Amino acid sequence: MRFYFSPQPFWIGDSKDTPMTGHFGLYRYCLGRGLTQTLQCEGRLDDFATIPSDAFKAATFFVGFSFLMILICIICMLLFFCVHAEKVYKICMWLQIVS
């Protein structure tokens, strides 16, 4: 199983050499202000009210939920070593129903 988790708050951006510097991600965006090109960032993961739009709020929730489901799947795989397989299959069944 292979998965990717990016701790960075932004995914798409540019460099300081472009005319309007900035970048954005799921829950945070930054824009270059003035001639100094210092970035002014808005949006925090721990405060949903600062996320720019409802679409980004929904996407942030679903990315977090999918990461939680990945962790639960890894825990279920580890349960095969210490619990009877039938119980693990029942847990995985409920996991499938929930997701």
Coordinates of C-alpha atoms in Angstrom, one line a residue:
M1 CA 0.0 0.0 0.0
R2 CA 1.4 3.4 -1.0
F3 CA 0.0 6.7 0.0
Y4 CA 1.0 10.3 -0.1
F5 CA 0.7 12.9 2.6
S6 CA 1.8 16.5 2.1
P7 CA 2.3 18.5 5.3
Q8 CA 2.6 21.7 3.2
P9 CA -0.5 24.0 3.3
F10 CA -0.1 24.8 -0.4
W11 CA 0.3 22.8 -3.6
I12 CA 0.3 25.2 -6.5
G13 CA 2.5 28.3 -6.7
D14 CA 5.1 30.3 -8.4
S15 CA 8.4 31.9 -7.6
K16 CA 9.4 35.4 -6.5
D17 CA 10.5 36.3 -10.0
T18 CA 6.9 36.4 -11.4
P19 CA 4.9 39.6 -11.4
M20 CA 2.2 38.5 -8.9
T21 CA 3.8 36.1 -6.5
G22 CA 1.6 33.7 -4.6
H23 CA 0.4 30.1 -4.1
F24 CA -2.6 28.2 -2.9
G25 CA -3.7 24.9 -1.6
L26 CA -6.6 23.3 0.1
Y27 CA -6.9 25.5 3.1
R28 CA -4.3 28.3 2.7
Y29 CA -3.5 30.8 0.1
C30 CA -0.7 33.5 -0.1
L31 CA -0.4 36.6 -2.2
G32 CA 2.5 38.9 -2.8
R33 CA 1.8 42.4 -1.6
G34 CA 3.6 45.5 -2.7
L35 CA 7.1 46.0 -4.1
T36 CA 8.8 43.9 -1.5
Q37 CA 7.0 40.8 -2.6
T38 CA 6.4 39.6 0.9
L39 CA 3.7 37.0 1.1
Q40 CA 0.5 37.7 3.0
C41 CA -1.1 34.3 3.9
E42 CA -4.6 33.6 4.9
G43 CA -6.3 30.3 5.9
R44 CA -5.6 28.0 8.8
L45 CA -6.3 24.3 9.1
D46 CA -7.3 24.6 12.8
D47 CA -9.9 27.4 12.0
F48 CA -12.3 26.4 9.3
A49 CA -13.7 29.9 9.1
T50 CA -10.5 31.2 7.5
I51 CA -10.7 28.7 4.6
P52 CA -11.5 30.7 1.5
S53 CA -14.7 29.0 0.2
D54 CA -17.1 26.2 0.9
A55 CA -15.7 24.1 -1.8
F56 CA -12.2 24.3 -0.3
K57 CA -13.7 23.5 3.2
A58 CA -15.4 20.4 1.8
A59 CA -12.2 19.3 0.0
T60 CA -10.2 19.8 3.2
F61 CA -12.7 17.7 5.2
F62 CA -12.7 14.9 2.6
V63 CA -8.8 14.8 2.4
G64 CA -8.6 14.6 6.2
F65 CA -11.3 11.9 6.3
S66 CA -9.5 9.9 3.6
F67 CA -6.3 10.2 5.5
L68 CA -8.1 8.9 8.6
M69 CA -9.5 6.0 6.7
I70 CA -6.0 5.1 5.4
L71 CA -4.7 5.0 9.0
I72 CA -7.6 2.7 10.0
C73 CA -6.8 0.4 7.0
I74 CA -3.2 0.2 8.1
I75 CA -4.3 -0.7 11.7
C76 CA -6.7 -3.3 10.3
M77 CA -3.8 -4.9 8.4
L78 CA -1.8 -5.0 11.6
L79 CA -4.7 -6.6 13.4
F80 CA -4.2 -9.8 11.3
F81 CA -1.1 -10.5 13.4
C82 CA -2.9 -10.4 16.8
V83 CA -6.6 -11.1 16.2
H84 CA -8.5 -13.9 14.5
A85 CA -9.1 -13.2 10.8
E86 CA -12.9 -13.4 11.1
K87 CA -13.0 -10.4 13.5
V88 CA -10.7 -8.4 11.2
Y89 CA -12.9 -9.1 8.2
K90 CA -15.9 -7.9 10.2
I91 CA -14.1 -4.7 11.0
C92 CA -13.2 -4.2 7.4
M93 CA -16.8 -4.8 6.4
W94 CA -17.9 -2.0 8.6
L95 CA -15.1 0.2 7.3
Q96 CA -16.4 -0.4 3.7
I97 CA -19.9 0.4 4.7
V98 CA -18.9 3.7 6.4
S99 CA -16.7 4.8 3.5

